[in-house]
PDB file of C-alpha atoms and ligand atoms in Angstrom:
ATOM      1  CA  UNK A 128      -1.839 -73.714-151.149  1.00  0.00           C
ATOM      2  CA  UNK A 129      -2.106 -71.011-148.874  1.00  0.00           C
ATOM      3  CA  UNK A 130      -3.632 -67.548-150.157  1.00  0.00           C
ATOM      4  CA  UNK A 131      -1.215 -65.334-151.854  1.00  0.00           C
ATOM      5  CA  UNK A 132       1.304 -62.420-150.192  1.00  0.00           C
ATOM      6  CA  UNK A 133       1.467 -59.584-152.386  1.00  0.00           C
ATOM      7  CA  UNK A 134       2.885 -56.151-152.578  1.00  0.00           C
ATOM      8  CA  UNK A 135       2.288 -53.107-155.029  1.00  0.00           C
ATOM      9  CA  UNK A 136       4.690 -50.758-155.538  1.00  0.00           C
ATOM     10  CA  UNK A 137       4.944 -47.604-157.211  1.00  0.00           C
ATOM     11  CA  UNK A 138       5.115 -43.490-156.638  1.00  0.00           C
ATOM     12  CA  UNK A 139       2.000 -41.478-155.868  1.00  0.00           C
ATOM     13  CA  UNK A 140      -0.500 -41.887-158.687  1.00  0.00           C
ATOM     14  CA  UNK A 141       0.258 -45.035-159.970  1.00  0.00           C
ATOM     15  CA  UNK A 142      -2.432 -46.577-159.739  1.00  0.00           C
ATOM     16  CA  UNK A 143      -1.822 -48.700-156.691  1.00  0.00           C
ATOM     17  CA  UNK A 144      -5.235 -47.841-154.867  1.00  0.00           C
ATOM     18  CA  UNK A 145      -6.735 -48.801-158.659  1.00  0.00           C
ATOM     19  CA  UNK A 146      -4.851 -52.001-159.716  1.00  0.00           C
ATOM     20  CA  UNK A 147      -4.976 -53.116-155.727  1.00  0.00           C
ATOM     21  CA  UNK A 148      -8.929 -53.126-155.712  1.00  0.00           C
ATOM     22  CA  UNK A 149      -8.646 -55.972-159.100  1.00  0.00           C
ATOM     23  CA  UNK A 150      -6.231 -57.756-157.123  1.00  0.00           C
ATOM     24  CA  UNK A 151      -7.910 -58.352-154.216  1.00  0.00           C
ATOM     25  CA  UNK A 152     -11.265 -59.241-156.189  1.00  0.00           C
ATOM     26  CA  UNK A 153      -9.420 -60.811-158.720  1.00  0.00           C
ATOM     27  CA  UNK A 154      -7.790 -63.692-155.799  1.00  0.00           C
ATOM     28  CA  UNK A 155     -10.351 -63.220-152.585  1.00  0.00           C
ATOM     29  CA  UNK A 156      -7.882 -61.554-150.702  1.00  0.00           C
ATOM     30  CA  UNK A 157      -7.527 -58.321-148.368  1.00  0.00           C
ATOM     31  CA  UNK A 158      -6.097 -54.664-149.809  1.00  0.00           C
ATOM     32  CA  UNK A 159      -4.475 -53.910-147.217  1.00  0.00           C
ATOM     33  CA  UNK A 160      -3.620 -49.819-147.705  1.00  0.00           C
ATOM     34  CA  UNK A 161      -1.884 -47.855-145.059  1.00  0.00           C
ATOM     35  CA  UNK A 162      -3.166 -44.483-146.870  1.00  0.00           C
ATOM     36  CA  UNK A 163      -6.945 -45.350-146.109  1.00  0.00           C
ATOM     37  CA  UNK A 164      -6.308 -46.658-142.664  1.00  0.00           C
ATOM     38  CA  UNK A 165      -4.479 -43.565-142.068  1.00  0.00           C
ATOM     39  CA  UNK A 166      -7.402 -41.316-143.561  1.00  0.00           C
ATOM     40  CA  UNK A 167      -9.515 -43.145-141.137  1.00  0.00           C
ATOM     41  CA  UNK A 168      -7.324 -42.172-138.079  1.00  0.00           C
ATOM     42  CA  UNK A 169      -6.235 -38.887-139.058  1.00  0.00           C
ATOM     43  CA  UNK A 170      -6.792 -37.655-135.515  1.00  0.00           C
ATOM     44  CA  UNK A 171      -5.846 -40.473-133.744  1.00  0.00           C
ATOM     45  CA  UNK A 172      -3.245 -39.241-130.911  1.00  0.00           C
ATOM     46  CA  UNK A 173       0.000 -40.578-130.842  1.00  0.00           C
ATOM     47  CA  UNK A 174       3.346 -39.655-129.180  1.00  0.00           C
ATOM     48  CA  UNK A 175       4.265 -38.200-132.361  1.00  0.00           C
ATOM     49  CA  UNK A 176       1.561 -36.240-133.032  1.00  0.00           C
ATOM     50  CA  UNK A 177      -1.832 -36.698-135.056  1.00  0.00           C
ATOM     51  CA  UNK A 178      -1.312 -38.386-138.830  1.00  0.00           C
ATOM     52  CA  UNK A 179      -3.203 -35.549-140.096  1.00  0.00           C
ATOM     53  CA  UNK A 180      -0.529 -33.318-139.642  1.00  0.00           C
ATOM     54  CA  UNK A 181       2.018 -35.179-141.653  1.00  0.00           C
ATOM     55  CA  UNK A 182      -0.166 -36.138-144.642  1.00  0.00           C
ATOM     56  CA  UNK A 183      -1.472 -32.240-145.035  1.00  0.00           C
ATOM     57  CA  UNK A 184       1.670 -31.896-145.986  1.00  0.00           C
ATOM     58  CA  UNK A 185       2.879 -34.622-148.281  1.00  0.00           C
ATOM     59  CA  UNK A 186       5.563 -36.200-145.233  1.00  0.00           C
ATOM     60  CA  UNK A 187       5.773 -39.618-144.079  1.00  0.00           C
ATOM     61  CA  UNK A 188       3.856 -40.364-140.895  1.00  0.00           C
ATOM     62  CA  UNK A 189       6.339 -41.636-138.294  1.00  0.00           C
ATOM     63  CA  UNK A 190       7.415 -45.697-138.426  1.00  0.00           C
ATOM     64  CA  UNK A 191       5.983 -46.687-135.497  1.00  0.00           C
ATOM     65  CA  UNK A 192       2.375 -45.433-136.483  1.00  0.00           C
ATOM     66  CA  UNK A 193       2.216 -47.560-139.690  1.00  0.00           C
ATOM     67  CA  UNK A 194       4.407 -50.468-138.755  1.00  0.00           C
ATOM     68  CA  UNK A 195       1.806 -50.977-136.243  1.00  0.00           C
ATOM     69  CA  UNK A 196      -1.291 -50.302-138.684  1.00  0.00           C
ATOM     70  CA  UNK A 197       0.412 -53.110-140.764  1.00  0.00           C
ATOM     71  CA  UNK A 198       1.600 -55.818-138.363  1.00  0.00           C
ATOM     72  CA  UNK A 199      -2.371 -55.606-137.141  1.00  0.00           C
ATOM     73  CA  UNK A 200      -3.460 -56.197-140.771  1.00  0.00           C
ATOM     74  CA  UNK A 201      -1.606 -58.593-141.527  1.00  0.00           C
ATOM     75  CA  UNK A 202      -1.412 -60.519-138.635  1.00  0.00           C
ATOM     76  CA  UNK A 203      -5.803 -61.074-139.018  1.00  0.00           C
ATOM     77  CA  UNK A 204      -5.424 -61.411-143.243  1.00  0.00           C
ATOM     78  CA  UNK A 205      -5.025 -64.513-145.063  1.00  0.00           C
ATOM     79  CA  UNK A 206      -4.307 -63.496-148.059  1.00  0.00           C
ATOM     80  CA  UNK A 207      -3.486 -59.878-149.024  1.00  0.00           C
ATOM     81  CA  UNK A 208      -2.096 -57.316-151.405  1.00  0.00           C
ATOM     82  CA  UNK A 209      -0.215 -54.574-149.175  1.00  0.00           C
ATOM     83  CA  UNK A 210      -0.174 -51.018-150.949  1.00  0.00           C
ATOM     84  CA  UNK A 211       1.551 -47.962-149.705  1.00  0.00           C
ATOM     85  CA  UNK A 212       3.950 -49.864-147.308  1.00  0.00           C
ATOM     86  CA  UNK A 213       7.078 -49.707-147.113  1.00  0.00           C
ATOM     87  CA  UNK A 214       7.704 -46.442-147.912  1.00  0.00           C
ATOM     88  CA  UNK A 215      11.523 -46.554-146.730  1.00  0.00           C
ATOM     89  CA  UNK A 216      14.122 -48.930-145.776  1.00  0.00           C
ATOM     90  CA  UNK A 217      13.422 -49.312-142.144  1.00  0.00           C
ATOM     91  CA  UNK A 218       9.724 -49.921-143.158  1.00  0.00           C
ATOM     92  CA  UNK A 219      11.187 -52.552-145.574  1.00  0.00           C
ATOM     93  CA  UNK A 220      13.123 -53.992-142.559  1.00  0.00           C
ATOM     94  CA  UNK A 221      10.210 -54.143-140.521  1.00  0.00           C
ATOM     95  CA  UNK A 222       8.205 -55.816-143.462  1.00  0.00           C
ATOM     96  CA  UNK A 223      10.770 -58.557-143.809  1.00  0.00           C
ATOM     97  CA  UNK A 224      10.698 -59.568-140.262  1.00  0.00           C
ATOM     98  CA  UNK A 225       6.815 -59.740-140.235  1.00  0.00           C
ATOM     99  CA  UNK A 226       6.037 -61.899-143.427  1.00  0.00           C
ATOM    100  CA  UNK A 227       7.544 -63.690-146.590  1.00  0.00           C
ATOM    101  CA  UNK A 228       5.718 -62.458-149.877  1.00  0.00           C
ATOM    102  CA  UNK A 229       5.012 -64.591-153.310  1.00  0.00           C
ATOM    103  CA  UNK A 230       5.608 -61.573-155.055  1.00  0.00           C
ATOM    104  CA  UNK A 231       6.307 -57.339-155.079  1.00  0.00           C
ATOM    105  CA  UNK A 232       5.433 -55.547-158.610  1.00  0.00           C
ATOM    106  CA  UNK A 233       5.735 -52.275-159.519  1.00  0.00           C
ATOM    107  CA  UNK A 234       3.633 -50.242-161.105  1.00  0.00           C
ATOM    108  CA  UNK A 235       6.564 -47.597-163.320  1.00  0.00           C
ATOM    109  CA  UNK A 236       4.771 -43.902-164.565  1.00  0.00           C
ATOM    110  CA  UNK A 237       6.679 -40.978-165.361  1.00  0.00           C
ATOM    111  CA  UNK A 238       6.355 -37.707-163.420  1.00  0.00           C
ATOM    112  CA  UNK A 239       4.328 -35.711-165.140  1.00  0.00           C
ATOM    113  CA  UNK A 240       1.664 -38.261-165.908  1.00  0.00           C
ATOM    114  CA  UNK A 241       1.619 -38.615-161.786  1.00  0.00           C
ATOM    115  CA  UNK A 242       0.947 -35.300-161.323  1.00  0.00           C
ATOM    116  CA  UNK A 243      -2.208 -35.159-163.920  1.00  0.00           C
ATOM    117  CA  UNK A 244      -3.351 -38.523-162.283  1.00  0.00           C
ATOM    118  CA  UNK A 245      -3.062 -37.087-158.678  1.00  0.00           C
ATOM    119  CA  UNK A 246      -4.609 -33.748-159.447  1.00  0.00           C
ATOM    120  CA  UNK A 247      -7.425 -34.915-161.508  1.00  0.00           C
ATOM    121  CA  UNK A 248      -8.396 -38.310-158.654  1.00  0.00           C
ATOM    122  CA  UNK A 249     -11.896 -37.807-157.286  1.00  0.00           C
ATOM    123  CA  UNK A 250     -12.665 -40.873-154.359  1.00  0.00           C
ATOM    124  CA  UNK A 251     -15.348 -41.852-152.898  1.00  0.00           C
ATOM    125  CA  UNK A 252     -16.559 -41.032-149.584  1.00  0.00           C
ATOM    126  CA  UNK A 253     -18.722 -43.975-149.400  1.00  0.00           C
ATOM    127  CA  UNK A 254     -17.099 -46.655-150.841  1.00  0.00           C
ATOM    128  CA  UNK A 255     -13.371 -45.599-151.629  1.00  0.00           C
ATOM    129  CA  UNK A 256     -13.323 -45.912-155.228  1.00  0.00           C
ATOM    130  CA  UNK A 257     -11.153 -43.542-157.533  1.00  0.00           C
ATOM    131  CA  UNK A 258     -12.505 -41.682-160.536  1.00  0.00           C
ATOM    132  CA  UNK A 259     -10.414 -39.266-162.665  1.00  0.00           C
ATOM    133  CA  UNK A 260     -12.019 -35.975-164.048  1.00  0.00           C
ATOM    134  CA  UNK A 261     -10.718 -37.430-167.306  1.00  0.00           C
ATOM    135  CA  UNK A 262      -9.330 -40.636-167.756  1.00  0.00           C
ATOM    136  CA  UNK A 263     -12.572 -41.761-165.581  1.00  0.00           C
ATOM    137  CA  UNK A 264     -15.151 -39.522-165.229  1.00  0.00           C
ATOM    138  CA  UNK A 265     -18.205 -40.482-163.849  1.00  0.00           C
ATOM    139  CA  UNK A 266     -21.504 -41.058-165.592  1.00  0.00           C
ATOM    140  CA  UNK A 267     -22.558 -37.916-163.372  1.00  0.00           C
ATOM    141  CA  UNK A 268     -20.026 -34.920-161.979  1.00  0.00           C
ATOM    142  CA  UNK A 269     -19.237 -35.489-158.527  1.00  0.00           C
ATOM    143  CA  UNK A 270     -21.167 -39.104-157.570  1.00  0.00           C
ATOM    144  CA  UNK A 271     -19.565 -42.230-157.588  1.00  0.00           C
ATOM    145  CA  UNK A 272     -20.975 -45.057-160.400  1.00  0.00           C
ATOM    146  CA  UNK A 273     -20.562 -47.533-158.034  1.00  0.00           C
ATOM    147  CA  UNK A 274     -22.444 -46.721-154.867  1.00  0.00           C
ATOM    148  CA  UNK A 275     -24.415 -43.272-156.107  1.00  0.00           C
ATOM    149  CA  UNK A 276     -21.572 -41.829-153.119  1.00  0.00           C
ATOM    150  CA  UNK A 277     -20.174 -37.904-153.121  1.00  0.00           C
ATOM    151  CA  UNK A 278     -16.836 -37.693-154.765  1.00  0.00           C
ATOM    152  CA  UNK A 279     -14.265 -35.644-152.894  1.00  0.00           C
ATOM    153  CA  UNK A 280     -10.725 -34.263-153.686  1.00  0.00           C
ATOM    154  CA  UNK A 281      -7.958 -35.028-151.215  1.00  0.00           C
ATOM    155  CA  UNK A 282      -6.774 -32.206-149.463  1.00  0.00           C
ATOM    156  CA  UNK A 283      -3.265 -33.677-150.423  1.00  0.00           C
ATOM    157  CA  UNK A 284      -4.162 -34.554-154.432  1.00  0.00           C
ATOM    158  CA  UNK A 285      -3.385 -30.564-154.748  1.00  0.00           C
ATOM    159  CA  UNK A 286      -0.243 -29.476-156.367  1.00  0.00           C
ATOM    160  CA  UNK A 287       2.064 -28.166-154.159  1.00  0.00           C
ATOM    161  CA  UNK A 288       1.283 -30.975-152.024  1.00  0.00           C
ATOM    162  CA  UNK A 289       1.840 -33.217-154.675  1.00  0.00           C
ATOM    163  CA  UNK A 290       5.193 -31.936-155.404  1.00  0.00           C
ATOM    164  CA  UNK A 291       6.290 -32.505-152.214  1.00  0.00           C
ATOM    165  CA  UNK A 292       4.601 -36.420-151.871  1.00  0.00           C
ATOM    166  CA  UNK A 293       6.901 -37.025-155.169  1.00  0.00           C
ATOM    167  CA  UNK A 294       9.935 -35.642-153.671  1.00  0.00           C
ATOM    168  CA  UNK A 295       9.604 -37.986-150.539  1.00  0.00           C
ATOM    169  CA  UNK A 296       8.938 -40.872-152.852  1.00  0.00           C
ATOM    170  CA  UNK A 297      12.397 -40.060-154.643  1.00  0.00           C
ATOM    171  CA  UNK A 298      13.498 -39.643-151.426  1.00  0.00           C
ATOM    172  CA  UNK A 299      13.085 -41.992-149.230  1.00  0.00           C
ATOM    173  CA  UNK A 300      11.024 -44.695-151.738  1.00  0.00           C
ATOM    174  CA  UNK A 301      12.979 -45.527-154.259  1.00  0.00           C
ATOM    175  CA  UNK A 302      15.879 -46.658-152.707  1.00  0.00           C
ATOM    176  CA  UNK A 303      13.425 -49.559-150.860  1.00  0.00           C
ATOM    177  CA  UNK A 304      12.088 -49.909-154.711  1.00  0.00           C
ATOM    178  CA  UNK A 305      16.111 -50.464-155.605  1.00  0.00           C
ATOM    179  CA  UNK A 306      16.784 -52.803-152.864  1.00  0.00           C
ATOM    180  CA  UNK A 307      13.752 -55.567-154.189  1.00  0.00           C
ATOM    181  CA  UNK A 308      15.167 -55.316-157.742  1.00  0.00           C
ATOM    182  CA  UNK A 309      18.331 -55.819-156.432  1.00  0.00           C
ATOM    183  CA  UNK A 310      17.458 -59.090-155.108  1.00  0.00           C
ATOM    184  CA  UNK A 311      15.941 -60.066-158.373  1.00  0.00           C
ATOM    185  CA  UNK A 312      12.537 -59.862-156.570  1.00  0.00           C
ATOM    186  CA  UNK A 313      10.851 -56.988-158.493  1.00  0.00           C
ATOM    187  CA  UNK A 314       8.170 -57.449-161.561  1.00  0.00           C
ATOM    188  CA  UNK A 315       7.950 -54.504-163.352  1.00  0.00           C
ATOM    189  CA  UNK A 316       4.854 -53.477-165.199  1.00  0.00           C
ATOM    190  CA  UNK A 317       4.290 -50.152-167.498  1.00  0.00           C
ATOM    191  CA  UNK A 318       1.796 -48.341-165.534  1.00  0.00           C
ATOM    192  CA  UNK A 319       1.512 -45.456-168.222  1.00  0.00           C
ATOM    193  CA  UNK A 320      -1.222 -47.756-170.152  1.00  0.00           C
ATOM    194  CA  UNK A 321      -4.577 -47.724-169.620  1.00  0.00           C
ATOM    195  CA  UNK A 322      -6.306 -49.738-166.256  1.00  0.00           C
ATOM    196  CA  UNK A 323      -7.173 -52.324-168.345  1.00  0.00           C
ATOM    197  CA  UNK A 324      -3.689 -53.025-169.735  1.00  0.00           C
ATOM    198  CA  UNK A 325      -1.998 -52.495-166.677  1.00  0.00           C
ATOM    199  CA  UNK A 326      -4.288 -55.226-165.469  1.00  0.00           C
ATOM    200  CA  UNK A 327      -4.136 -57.482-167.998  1.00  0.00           C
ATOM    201  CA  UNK A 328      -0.030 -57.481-167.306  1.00  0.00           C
ATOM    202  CA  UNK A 329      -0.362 -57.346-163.529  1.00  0.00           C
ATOM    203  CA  UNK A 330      -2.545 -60.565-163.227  1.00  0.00           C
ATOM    204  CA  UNK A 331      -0.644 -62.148-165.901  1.00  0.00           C
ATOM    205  CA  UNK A 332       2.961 -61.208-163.749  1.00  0.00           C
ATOM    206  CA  UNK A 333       1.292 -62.589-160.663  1.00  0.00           C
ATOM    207  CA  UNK A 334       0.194 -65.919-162.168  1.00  0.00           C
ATOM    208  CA  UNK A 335       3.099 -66.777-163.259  1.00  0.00           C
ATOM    209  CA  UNK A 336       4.912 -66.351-159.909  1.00  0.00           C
ATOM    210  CA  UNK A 337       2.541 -68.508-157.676  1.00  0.00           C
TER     211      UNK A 337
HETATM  212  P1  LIG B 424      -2.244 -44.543-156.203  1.00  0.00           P
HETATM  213  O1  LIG B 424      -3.035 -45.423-155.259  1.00  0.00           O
HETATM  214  O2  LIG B 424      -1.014 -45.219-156.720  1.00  0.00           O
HETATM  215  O3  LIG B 424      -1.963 -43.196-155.633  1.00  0.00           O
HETATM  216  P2  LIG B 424      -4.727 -44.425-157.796  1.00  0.00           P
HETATM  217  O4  LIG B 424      -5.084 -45.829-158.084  1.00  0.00           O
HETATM  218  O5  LIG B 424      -5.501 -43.700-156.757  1.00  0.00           O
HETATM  219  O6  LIG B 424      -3.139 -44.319-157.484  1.00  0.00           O
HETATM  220  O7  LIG B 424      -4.806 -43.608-159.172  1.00  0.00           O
HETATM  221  C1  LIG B 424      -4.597 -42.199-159.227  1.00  0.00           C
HETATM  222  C2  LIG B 424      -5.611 -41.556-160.190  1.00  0.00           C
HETATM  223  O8  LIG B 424      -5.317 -41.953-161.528  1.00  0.00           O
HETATM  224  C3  LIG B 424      -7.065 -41.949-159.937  1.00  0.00           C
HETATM  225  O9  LIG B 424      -7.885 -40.821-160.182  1.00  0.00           O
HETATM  226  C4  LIG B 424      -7.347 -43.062-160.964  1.00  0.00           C
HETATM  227  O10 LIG B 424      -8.701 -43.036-161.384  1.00  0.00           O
HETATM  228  C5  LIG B 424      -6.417 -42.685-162.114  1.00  0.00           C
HETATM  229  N1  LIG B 424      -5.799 -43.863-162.758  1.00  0.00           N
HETATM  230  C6  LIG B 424      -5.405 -45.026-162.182  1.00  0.00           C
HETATM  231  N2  LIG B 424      -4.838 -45.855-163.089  1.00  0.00           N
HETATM  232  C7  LIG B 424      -4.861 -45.187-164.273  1.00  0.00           C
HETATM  233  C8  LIG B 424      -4.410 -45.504-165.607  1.00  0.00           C
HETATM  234  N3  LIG B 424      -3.812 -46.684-165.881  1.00  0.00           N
HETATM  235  N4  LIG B 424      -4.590 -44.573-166.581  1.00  0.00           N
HETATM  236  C9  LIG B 424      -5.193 -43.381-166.300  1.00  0.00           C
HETATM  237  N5  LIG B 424      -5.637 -43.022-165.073  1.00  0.00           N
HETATM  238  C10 LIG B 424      -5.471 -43.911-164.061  1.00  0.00           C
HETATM  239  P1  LIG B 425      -0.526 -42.081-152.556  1.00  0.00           P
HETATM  240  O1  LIG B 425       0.004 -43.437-152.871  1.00  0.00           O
HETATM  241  O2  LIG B 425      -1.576 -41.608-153.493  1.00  0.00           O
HETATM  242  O3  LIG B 425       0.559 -41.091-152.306  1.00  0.00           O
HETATM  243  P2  LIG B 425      -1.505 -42.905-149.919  1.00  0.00           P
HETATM  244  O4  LIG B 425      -2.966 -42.867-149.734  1.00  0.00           O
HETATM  245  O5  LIG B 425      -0.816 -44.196-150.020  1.00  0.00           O
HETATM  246  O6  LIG B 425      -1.233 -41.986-151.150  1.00  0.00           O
HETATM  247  O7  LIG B 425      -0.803 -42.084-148.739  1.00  0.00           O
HETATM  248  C1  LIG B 425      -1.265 -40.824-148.322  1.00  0.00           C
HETATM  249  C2  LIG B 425      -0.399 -40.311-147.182  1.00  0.00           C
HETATM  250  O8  LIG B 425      -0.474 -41.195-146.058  1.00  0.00           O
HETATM  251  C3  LIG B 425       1.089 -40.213-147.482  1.00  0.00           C
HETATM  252  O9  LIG B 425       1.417 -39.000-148.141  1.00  0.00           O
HETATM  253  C4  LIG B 425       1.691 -40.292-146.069  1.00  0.00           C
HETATM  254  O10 LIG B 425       1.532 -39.055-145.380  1.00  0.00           O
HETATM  255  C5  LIG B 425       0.779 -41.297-145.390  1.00  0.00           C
HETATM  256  N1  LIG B 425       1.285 -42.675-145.534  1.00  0.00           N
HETATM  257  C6  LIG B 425       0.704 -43.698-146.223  1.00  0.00           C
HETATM  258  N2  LIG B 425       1.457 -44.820-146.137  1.00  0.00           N
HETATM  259  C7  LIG B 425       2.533 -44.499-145.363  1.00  0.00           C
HETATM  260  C8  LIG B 425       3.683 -45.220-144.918  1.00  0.00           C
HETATM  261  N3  LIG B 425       3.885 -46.507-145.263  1.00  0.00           N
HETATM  262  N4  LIG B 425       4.583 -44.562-144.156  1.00  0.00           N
HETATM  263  C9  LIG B 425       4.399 -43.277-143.802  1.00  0.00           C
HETATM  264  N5  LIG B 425       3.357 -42.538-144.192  1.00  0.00           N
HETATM  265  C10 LIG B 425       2.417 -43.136-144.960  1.00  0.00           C
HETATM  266 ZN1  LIG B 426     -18.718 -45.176-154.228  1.00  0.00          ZN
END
């Protein structure tokens, strides 16, 4: 059988960086994240500006940025679970014409959790992983248990910022969200528990679909 097509779903916080990092250890295949290959392009010039610009403020970089970012990913990946794309319909579009997927789950948390989860994430410069100043805190402040690396806030995991990320999610997210549940193609998994129970459902969701 060939090596599974996934997609992770949910608004800002979720845990989608989290739950996508088991996944991809859990079944050998690539996390594919548009987020960090943004982060590592943030100056890269493009017709419509620099990404940096866009995600200092919480806005969607422009479709033809990440629909390219993706198409490149996946086109090299064998298997992969795809987090933070699509963020709209046209990205959905895009998605559809590019790939068939086993299966898209969603990771549902209600807005105020979000907003402790978002404010409170510390990553890693070295190695990428999330800690939280409370629901994961490091063994010691500020240095990543995996790797010994510097933990860092995101310069868009502040509030304001994160108002405005949830508002585009509402926005221009959950109608794409709608449209896979629609077409009886959506798993959806409580995301409120704790990492270890959201895995324990995640892995069990995806098993049962390939
Ligand atoms: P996303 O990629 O969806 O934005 P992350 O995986 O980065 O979300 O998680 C956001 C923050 O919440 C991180 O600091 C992470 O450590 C923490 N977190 C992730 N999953 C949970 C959970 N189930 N319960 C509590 N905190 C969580
Ligand atoms: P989170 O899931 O925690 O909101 P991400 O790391 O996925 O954060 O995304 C950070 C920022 O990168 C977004 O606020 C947006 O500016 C940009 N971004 C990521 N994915 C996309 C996408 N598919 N389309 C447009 N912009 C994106
Ligand atoms: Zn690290």
């Amino acid at each position: 059988m060939s090596e599974p097509h996934l997609l992770l779903f949910g608004p800002p916080g979720a845990g989608k960086g989290t739950q996508s990092a088991n996944v991809a250890d859990a079944y050998g295949i690539e996390h594919v994240t548009t987020g960090d290959a943004l982060r590592a392009n943030k100056d890269m010039e493009t017709e419509h500006g620099t990404p940096r610009e866009y995600m200092e403020a919480g806005e969607l970089v422009p479709d033809p940025v990440v629909d390219a970012i993706v198409a490149e990913a996946l086109a090299t990946a064998e298997g992969y679970v795809l987090d933070g794309y699509p963020r709209n319909l046209d990205q959905a579009a895009e998605l559809d014409a590019m790939t068939d997927l086993d299966a898209a789950a969603y990771l549902s948390v209600s807005e105020s959790t979000l907003v402790e989860r978002l404010t409170g994430r510390r990553v890693c410069t070295e190695c990428g992983r999330n800690h939280h100043v409370e629901f994961d805190p490091p063994e010691e402040a500020g240095v990543c248990d995996d790797c010994g690396g510097e933990l860092t806030q995101r310069e868009d995991d502040t509030e304001d910022v994160v108002r405005e990320r949830l508002r585009v999610y509402r926005e221009n997210t959950e109608p794409v969200v709608e449209r896979y549940r629609e077409r009886g193609e959506l798993i959806e998994i409580d995301g409120e528990q704790p990492p270890e129970a959201v895995w324990t459902d995640l892995d069990a969701a995806i098993e049962n679909v390939l």
